[in-house]
């Protein structure tokens, strides 16, 4: 069964890659199926590992622990995580098989983890490739300077079409280079090349990748970064012994590039924004009522002591999750993401309700209006995948800057000054929350224009979008404090990132779709808490 699934999957992937490389040689009816054929082939290749016989895994070669001192501590920590993630996949690759669904699940999660932690290496390769290719820009005529995705296709096609087109094409090209890497390296070892075999395989694979890229574009600023990324992916293949990890990273990079391009083009083209369904002023009160009802249900009553106990249990979930998430599993297998998603979804609903309540309460006292900025309305009326992409990007950037950067730095500095206990947390959390809220009113377009990095018109979407109101400022500051608590209590930035994303998505999709779909999303989150099992150890 393993051999049949592998052979069929390899045949489908190879045929799809050939169809993407030379579509004119393939009948139109078959070329239309190349995207589904590629994904079906990858699925069969993955499934073939379920039936195969597992092999004994040798302990991967690990370098010395990365030092976290000095100016480059963040880079060293990033490399340590990338190295360890790739090395851990060596063991998971060997364990997969024996008709074990658990081993297959660990292999899949490990590949995704290795891809995620290898992202800094891929970005470093991209920057290095750009730097090396920059001197060659003068060798290419300006008329030949084209990109990878046709502008018309970028504008008119939806995410589904791009997944079967651009993303599938990138994955098929990656499959070709990985096959060349393995074949050339294997031949070199057979001919006695020894340790140089991997380098020879890498050179052959980079040559194949360059040939594929040059059939689409000769622009050095595009070719160089793509070859730099390819070099990093081949390094990941060699270190992890995995096809899954580089393919997952290639797909992730393709999706990021695609969504960034689509969102940027949509915002730059301007025009009238679509009509937003909107949310009523009492939406936050209704969501708060749903959360309170869920709390009462978990308390099995309305007695104050029972409600207090149930609330304390929910707060403990954050700490218990953090302790479990940060502790490595004894067998080295990756954590399941479900407890993270489950907890982040709940706190996303809490953040949305809390922000709306604070806004409404302060607005009753102070008044003022905060209309939806045109650029935000235009973004919210974009296709749903672009709305979610924007919120995920915003959640990651804001949490990385304001919680990991600002809050953590303030916390550590105040602690070194002798401030302890609750006063330490609240001082750092409130200060960082106020700065987080104030950053929403900075006109970054005008700031960049002042330093000669653009003009305020083209950069107007970068900031300065909100008209200042005390209610809006207080609401965002309060959310900054809650997000700081999530970070401090769990000890992992992933929880506030995803909670921030979920909160923005509830409000944004509520404005996009309307009140009833927003309530349906909140209800789904609460049902997810009830019926998806206990949090347990991830």
Short mmCIF file of N, CA, C and O in Angstrom, two decimals, residues 449-536:
data_model
loop_
_atom_site.label_atom_id
_atom_site.label_comp_id
_atom_site.label_asym_id
_atom_site.label_seq_id
_atom_site.Cartn_x
_atom_site.Cartn_y
_atom_site.Cartn_z
N UNK A 449 7.01 60.70 4.95
CA UNK A 449 7.24 61.76 3.97
C UNK A 449 8.21 62.80 4.53
O UNK A 449 9.02 63.37 3.78
N UNK A 450 8.13 63.07 5.82
CA UNK A 450 9.01 64.06 6.44
C UNK A 450 10.47 63.64 6.32
O UNK A 450 11.36 64.48 6.16
N UNK A 451 10.72 62.34 6.38
CA UNK A 451 12.09 61.84 6.29
C UNK A 451 12.47 61.45 4.86
O UNK A 451 13.48 60.80 4.63
N UNK A 452 11.62 61.84 3.90
CA UNK A 452 11.94 61.60 2.51
C UNK A 452 11.77 60.17 2.06
O UNK A 452 12.38 59.75 1.07
N UNK A 453 10.94 59.40 2.75
CA UNK A 453 10.74 57.99 2.42
C UNK A 453 9.42 57.74 1.72
O UNK A 453 8.89 56.64 1.74
N UNK A 454 8.87 58.75 1.11
CA UNK A 454 7.61 58.61 0.41
C UNK A 454 6.80 59.87 0.59
O UNK A 454 7.27 60.86 1.13
N UNK A 455 5.58 59.86 0.10
CA UNK A 455 4.72 61.02 0.28
C UNK A 455 3.51 60.61 1.10
O UNK A 455 3.12 59.44 1.14
N UNK A 456 2.89 61.57 1.73
CA UNK A 456 1.79 61.29 2.65
C UNK A 456 0.59 60.69 1.94
O UNK A 456 -0.17 59.94 2.54
N UNK A 457 0.43 60.99 0.65
CA UNK A 457 -0.75 60.47 -0.07
C UNK A 457 -0.64 58.97 -0.27
O UNK A 457 -1.55 58.21 0.06
N UNK A 458 0.52 58.53 -0.81
CA UNK A 458 0.67 57.10 -1.07
C UNK A 458 0.81 56.29 0.19
O UNK A 458 0.53 55.09 0.22
N UNK A 459 1.27 56.90 1.28
CA UNK A 459 1.47 56.18 2.54
C UNK A 459 0.34 56.41 3.53
O UNK A 459 0.46 56.08 4.70
N UNK A 460 -0.80 56.95 3.05
CA UNK A 460 -1.87 57.31 3.97
C UNK A 460 -2.47 56.10 4.66
O UNK A 460 -3.06 56.22 5.72
N UNK A 461 -2.31 54.91 4.05
CA UNK A 461 -2.87 53.73 4.68
C UNK A 461 -2.04 53.19 5.81
O UNK A 461 -2.43 52.23 6.48
N UNK A 462 -0.87 53.77 6.07
CA UNK A 462 0.02 53.25 7.11
C UNK A 462 -0.37 53.71 8.50
O UNK A 462 0.11 53.18 9.49
N UNK A 463 -1.16 54.71 8.64
CA UNK A 463 -1.51 55.18 9.98
C UNK A 463 -2.21 56.51 9.93
O UNK A 463 -2.52 57.04 8.87
N UNK A 464 -2.41 57.08 11.09
CA UNK A 464 -3.12 58.34 11.16
C UNK A 464 -4.55 58.22 10.68
O UNK A 464 -5.15 59.17 10.19
N UNK A 465 -5.11 57.01 10.81
CA UNK A 465 -6.43 56.77 10.22
C UNK A 465 -7.55 57.17 11.16
O UNK A 465 -8.66 57.43 10.72
N UNK A 466 -7.31 57.17 12.45
CA UNK A 466 -8.39 57.33 13.42
C UNK A 466 -8.46 58.77 13.93
O UNK A 466 -7.44 59.38 14.24
N UNK A 467 -9.68 59.28 14.00
CA UNK A 467 -9.91 60.57 14.66
C UNK A 467 -9.91 60.32 16.16
O UNK A 467 -10.60 59.42 16.66
N UNK A 468 -9.14 61.12 16.91
CA UNK A 468 -8.97 60.86 18.33
C UNK A 468 -10.27 61.09 19.09
O UNK A 468 -10.93 62.11 18.94
N UNK A 469 -10.63 60.09 19.89
CA UNK A 469 -11.70 60.24 20.88
C UNK A 469 -11.22 59.59 22.16
O UNK A 469 -10.44 58.62 22.13
N UNK A 470 -11.68 60.10 23.28
CA UNK A 470 -11.27 59.53 24.56
C UNK A 470 -11.75 58.10 24.69
O UNK A 470 -11.06 57.24 25.25
N UNK A 471 -12.94 57.81 24.14
CA UNK A 471 -13.48 56.46 24.22
C UNK A 471 -12.61 55.47 23.45
O UNK A 471 -12.29 54.38 23.95
N UNK A 472 -12.22 55.83 22.22
CA UNK A 472 -11.38 54.94 21.44
C UNK A 472 -10.02 54.74 22.06
O UNK A 472 -9.48 53.63 22.09
N UNK A 473 -9.44 55.84 22.60
CA UNK A 473 -8.13 55.75 23.23
C UNK A 473 -8.19 54.84 24.46
O UNK A 473 -7.32 53.97 24.65
N UNK A 474 -9.21 55.00 25.30
CA UNK A 474 -9.33 54.20 26.51
C UNK A 474 -9.56 52.73 26.17
O UNK A 474 -9.00 51.84 26.83
N UNK A 475 -10.37 52.46 25.14
CA UNK A 475 -10.66 51.08 24.78
C UNK A 475 -9.40 50.35 24.31
O UNK A 475 -9.12 49.22 24.73
N UNK A 476 -8.62 51.00 23.48
CA UNK A 476 -7.41 50.36 22.97
C UNK A 476 -6.36 50.21 24.07
O UNK A 476 -5.62 49.23 24.10
N UNK A 477 -6.30 51.19 24.98
CA UNK A 477 -5.37 51.06 26.10
C UNK A 477 -5.76 49.88 26.99
O UNK A 477 -4.88 49.12 27.46
N UNK A 478 -7.07 49.71 27.24
CA UNK A 478 -7.53 48.59 28.05
C UNK A 478 -7.19 47.26 27.39
O UNK A 478 -6.75 46.30 28.06
N UNK A 479 -7.37 47.18 26.08
CA UNK A 479 -7.02 45.94 25.37
C UNK A 479 -5.52 45.68 25.44
O UNK A 479 -5.09 44.52 25.54
N UNK A 480 -4.71 46.74 25.41
CA UNK A 480 -3.27 46.57 25.54
C UNK A 480 -2.89 45.96 26.88
O UNK A 480 -1.99 45.12 26.97
N UNK A 481 -3.60 46.36 27.94
CA UNK A 481 -3.33 45.81 29.28
C UNK A 481 -3.71 44.32 29.32
O UNK A 481 -2.97 43.49 29.85
N UNK A 482 -4.88 43.97 28.76
CA UNK A 482 -5.31 42.57 28.78
C UNK A 482 -4.36 41.71 27.96
O UNK A 482 -4.00 40.59 28.37
N UNK A 483 -3.92 42.20 26.82
CA UNK A 483 -2.98 41.44 26.00
C UNK A 483 -1.64 41.27 26.71
O UNK A 483 -1.00 40.22 26.60
N UNK A 484 -1.22 42.29 27.44
CA UNK A 484 0.01 42.17 28.23
C UNK A 484 -0.15 41.10 29.30
O UNK A 484 0.78 40.34 29.59
N UNK A 485 -1.35 41.04 29.93
CA UNK A 485 -1.59 40.00 30.94
C UNK A 485 -1.53 38.60 30.31
O UNK A 485 -0.96 37.67 30.88
N UNK A 486 -2.13 38.44 29.12
CA UNK A 486 -2.08 37.15 28.45
C UNK A 486 -0.63 36.73 28.17
O UNK A 486 -0.27 35.57 28.34
N UNK A 487 0.18 37.69 27.77
CA UNK A 487 1.58 37.39 27.47
C UNK A 487 2.34 37.02 28.75
O UNK A 487 3.08 36.03 28.80
N UNK A 488 2.14 37.84 29.80
CA UNK A 488 2.86 37.60 31.05
C UNK A 488 2.41 36.30 31.71
O UNK A 488 3.24 35.55 32.25
N UNK A 489 1.12 36.02 31.68
CA UNK A 489 0.59 34.85 32.38
C UNK A 489 0.93 33.55 31.66
O UNK A 489 1.21 32.53 32.29
N UNK A 490 0.88 33.57 30.31
CA UNK A 490 1.15 32.34 29.56
C UNK A 490 2.63 32.16 29.26
O UNK A 490 3.09 31.03 29.08
N UNK A 491 3.36 33.27 29.14
CA UNK A 491 4.77 33.17 28.81
C UNK A 491 5.04 32.88 27.36
O UNK A 491 6.18 32.61 26.98
N UNK A 492 4.02 32.92 26.51
CA UNK A 492 4.22 32.70 25.08
C UNK A 492 3.52 33.80 24.31
O UNK A 492 2.37 34.15 24.61
N UNK A 493 4.19 34.35 23.31
CA UNK A 493 3.61 35.44 22.52
C UNK A 493 2.54 34.93 21.57
O UNK A 493 1.73 35.72 21.07
N UNK A 494 2.54 33.63 21.29
CA UNK A 494 1.56 33.09 20.34
C UNK A 494 0.13 33.31 20.83
O UNK A 494 -0.76 33.57 20.02
N UNK A 495 -0.10 33.22 22.14
CA UNK A 495 -1.46 33.37 22.64
C UNK A 495 -2.00 34.78 22.41
O UNK A 495 -3.09 34.93 21.85
N UNK A 496 -1.30 35.86 22.82
CA UNK A 496 -1.84 37.18 22.52
C UNK A 496 -1.90 37.48 21.02
O UNK A 496 -2.79 38.21 20.57
N UNK A 497 -0.99 36.93 20.23
CA UNK A 497 -1.06 37.16 18.77
C UNK A 497 -2.37 36.61 18.22
O UNK A 497 -3.10 37.30 17.50
N UNK A 498 -2.68 35.36 18.54
CA UNK A 498 -3.89 34.75 17.99
C UNK A 498 -5.15 35.32 18.63
O UNK A 498 -6.18 35.44 17.96
N UNK A 499 -5.10 35.68 19.92
CA UNK A 499 -6.25 36.31 20.55
C UNK A 499 -6.53 37.67 19.91
O UNK A 499 -7.68 38.03 19.67
N UNK A 500 -5.48 38.44 19.65
CA UNK A 500 -5.60 39.72 18.96
C UNK A 500 -6.22 39.53 17.58
O UNK A 500 -7.13 40.26 17.18
N UNK A 501 -5.72 38.53 16.86
CA UNK A 501 -6.26 38.22 15.53
C UNK A 501 -7.74 37.85 15.61
O UNK A 501 -8.56 38.31 14.80
N UNK A 502 -8.11 37.02 16.58
CA UNK A 502 -9.51 36.60 16.71
C UNK A 502 -10.42 37.77 17.07
O UNK A 502 -11.53 37.89 16.55
N UNK A 503 -9.94 38.66 17.95
CA UNK A 503 -10.74 39.82 18.33
C UNK A 503 -10.97 40.73 17.14
O UNK A 503 -12.10 41.18 16.88
N UNK A 504 -9.91 41.03 16.40
CA UNK A 504 -10.05 41.87 15.21
C UNK A 504 -10.95 41.21 14.18
O UNK A 504 -11.75 41.88 13.50
N UNK A 505 -10.83 39.88 14.04
CA UNK A 505 -11.63 39.18 13.04
C UNK A 505 -13.11 39.20 13.39
O UNK A 505 -13.96 39.35 12.51
N UNK A 506 -13.43 39.02 14.69
CA UNK A 506 -14.84 39.08 15.09
C UNK A 506 -15.45 40.43 14.74
O UNK A 506 -16.55 40.51 14.19
N UNK A 507 -14.73 41.49 15.06
CA UNK A 507 -15.26 42.82 14.77
C UNK A 507 -15.25 43.10 13.26
O UNK A 507 -16.22 43.59 12.71
N UNK A 508 -14.12 42.78 12.61
CA UNK A 508 -14.01 43.07 11.19
C UNK A 508 -15.00 42.28 10.34
O UNK A 508 -15.65 42.84 9.47
N UNK A 509 -15.12 40.99 10.60
CA UNK A 509 -16.07 40.20 9.84
C UNK A 509 -17.51 40.53 10.23
O UNK A 509 -18.43 40.38 9.43
N UNK A 510 -17.70 40.99 11.48
CA UNK A 510 -19.03 41.47 11.86
C UNK A 510 -19.42 42.70 11.06
O UNK A 510 -20.55 42.82 10.57
N UNK A 511 -18.47 43.62 10.90
CA UNK A 511 -18.73 44.79 10.05
C UNK A 511 -18.93 44.39 8.59
O UNK A 511 -19.70 45.00 7.86
N UNK A 512 -18.20 43.34 8.18
CA UNK A 512 -18.27 42.87 6.79
C UNK A 512 -19.58 42.14 6.50
O UNK A 512 -20.21 42.38 5.46
N UNK A 513 -20.00 41.26 7.40
CA UNK A 513 -21.15 40.40 7.16
C UNK A 513 -22.42 40.84 7.89
O UNK A 513 -23.52 40.56 7.43
N UNK A 514 -22.27 41.44 9.06
CA UNK A 514 -23.45 41.86 9.81
C UNK A 514 -23.52 41.24 11.19
O UNK A 514 -22.67 40.45 11.60
N UNK A 515 -24.58 41.61 11.92
CA UNK A 515 -24.72 41.27 13.33
C UNK A 515 -24.94 39.77 13.55
O UNK A 515 -24.28 39.16 14.39
N UNK A 516 -25.84 39.17 12.80
CA UNK A 516 -26.16 37.75 13.02
C UNK A 516 -24.96 36.84 12.73
O UNK A 516 -24.68 35.92 13.53
N UNK A 517 -24.23 37.04 11.63
CA UNK A 517 -23.02 36.23 11.45
C UNK A 517 -22.00 36.43 12.57
O UNK A 517 -21.30 35.49 12.95
N UNK A 518 -21.91 37.67 13.11
CA UNK A 518 -20.99 37.92 14.23
C UNK A 518 -21.40 37.09 15.44
O UNK A 518 -20.56 36.46 16.09
N UNK A 519 -22.70 37.06 15.76
CA UNK A 519 -23.17 36.25 16.89
C UNK A 519 -22.94 34.77 16.63
O UNK A 519 -22.64 34.01 17.55
N UNK A 520 -23.10 34.35 15.36
CA UNK A 520 -22.86 32.94 15.03
C UNK A 520 -21.39 32.58 15.27
O UNK A 520 -21.08 31.48 15.77
N UNK A 521 -20.48 33.49 14.94
CA UNK A 521 -19.05 33.23 15.17
C UNK A 521 -18.75 33.14 16.66
O UNK A 521 -18.01 32.24 17.10
N UNK A 522 -19.32 34.06 17.46
CA UNK A 522 -19.09 34.02 18.90
C UNK A 522 -19.67 32.73 19.48
O UNK A 522 -19.04 32.07 20.34
N UNK A 523 -20.86 32.34 19.05
CA UNK A 523 -21.49 31.11 19.54
C UNK A 523 -20.64 29.89 19.19
O UNK A 523 -20.49 28.96 20.00
N UNK A 524 -20.06 29.90 17.99
CA UNK A 524 -19.18 28.80 17.58
C UNK A 524 -17.96 28.71 18.48
O UNK A 524 -17.53 27.61 18.88
N UNK A 525 -17.40 29.87 18.83
CA UNK A 525 -16.24 29.90 19.74
C UNK A 525 -16.61 29.29 21.08
O UNK A 525 -15.86 28.47 21.64
N UNK A 526 -17.78 29.64 21.62
CA UNK A 526 -18.18 29.13 22.93
C UNK A 526 -18.51 27.64 22.86
O UNK A 526 -18.20 26.89 23.79
N UNK A 527 -19.12 27.19 21.77
CA UNK A 527 -19.38 25.76 21.61
C UNK A 527 -18.07 24.99 21.47
O UNK A 527 -17.95 23.85 21.94
N UNK A 528 -17.10 25.60 20.83
CA UNK A 528 -15.78 25.00 20.70
C UNK A 528 -15.17 24.75 22.06
O UNK A 528 -14.53 23.72 22.31
N UNK A 529 -15.36 25.70 22.99
CA UNK A 529 -14.86 25.52 24.36
C UNK A 529 -15.56 24.35 25.05
O UNK A 529 -14.95 23.60 25.81
N UNK A 530 -16.84 24.19 24.76
CA UNK A 530 -17.64 23.19 25.48
C UNK A 530 -17.42 21.78 24.96
O UNK A 530 -17.34 20.84 25.75
N UNK A 531 -17.33 21.62 23.66
CA UNK A 531 -17.39 20.27 23.09
C UNK A 531 -16.08 19.79 22.48
O UNK A 531 -16.04 18.72 21.90
N UNK A 532 -15.00 20.57 22.60
CA UNK A 532 -13.74 20.11 22.01
C UNK A 532 -12.85 19.43 23.04
O UNK A 532 -11.68 19.22 22.81
N UNK A 533 -13.37 19.11 24.21
CA UNK A 533 -12.60 18.41 25.21
C UNK A 533 -11.86 19.35 26.12
O UNK A 533 -11.84 20.56 25.94
N UNK A 534 -11.26 18.80 27.14
CA UNK A 534 -10.50 19.60 28.09
C UNK A 534 -9.22 20.11 27.45
O UNK A 534 -8.69 19.52 26.52
N UNK A 535 -8.73 21.21 28.03
CA UNK A 535 -7.51 21.80 27.49
C UNK A 535 -6.36 20.80 27.54
O UNK A 535 -5.71 20.52 26.56
N UNK A 536 -6.13 20.24 28.70
CA UNK A 536 -5.10 19.21 28.83
C UNK A 536 -3.73 19.71 28.42
O UNK A 536 -3.48 20.88 28.26
#
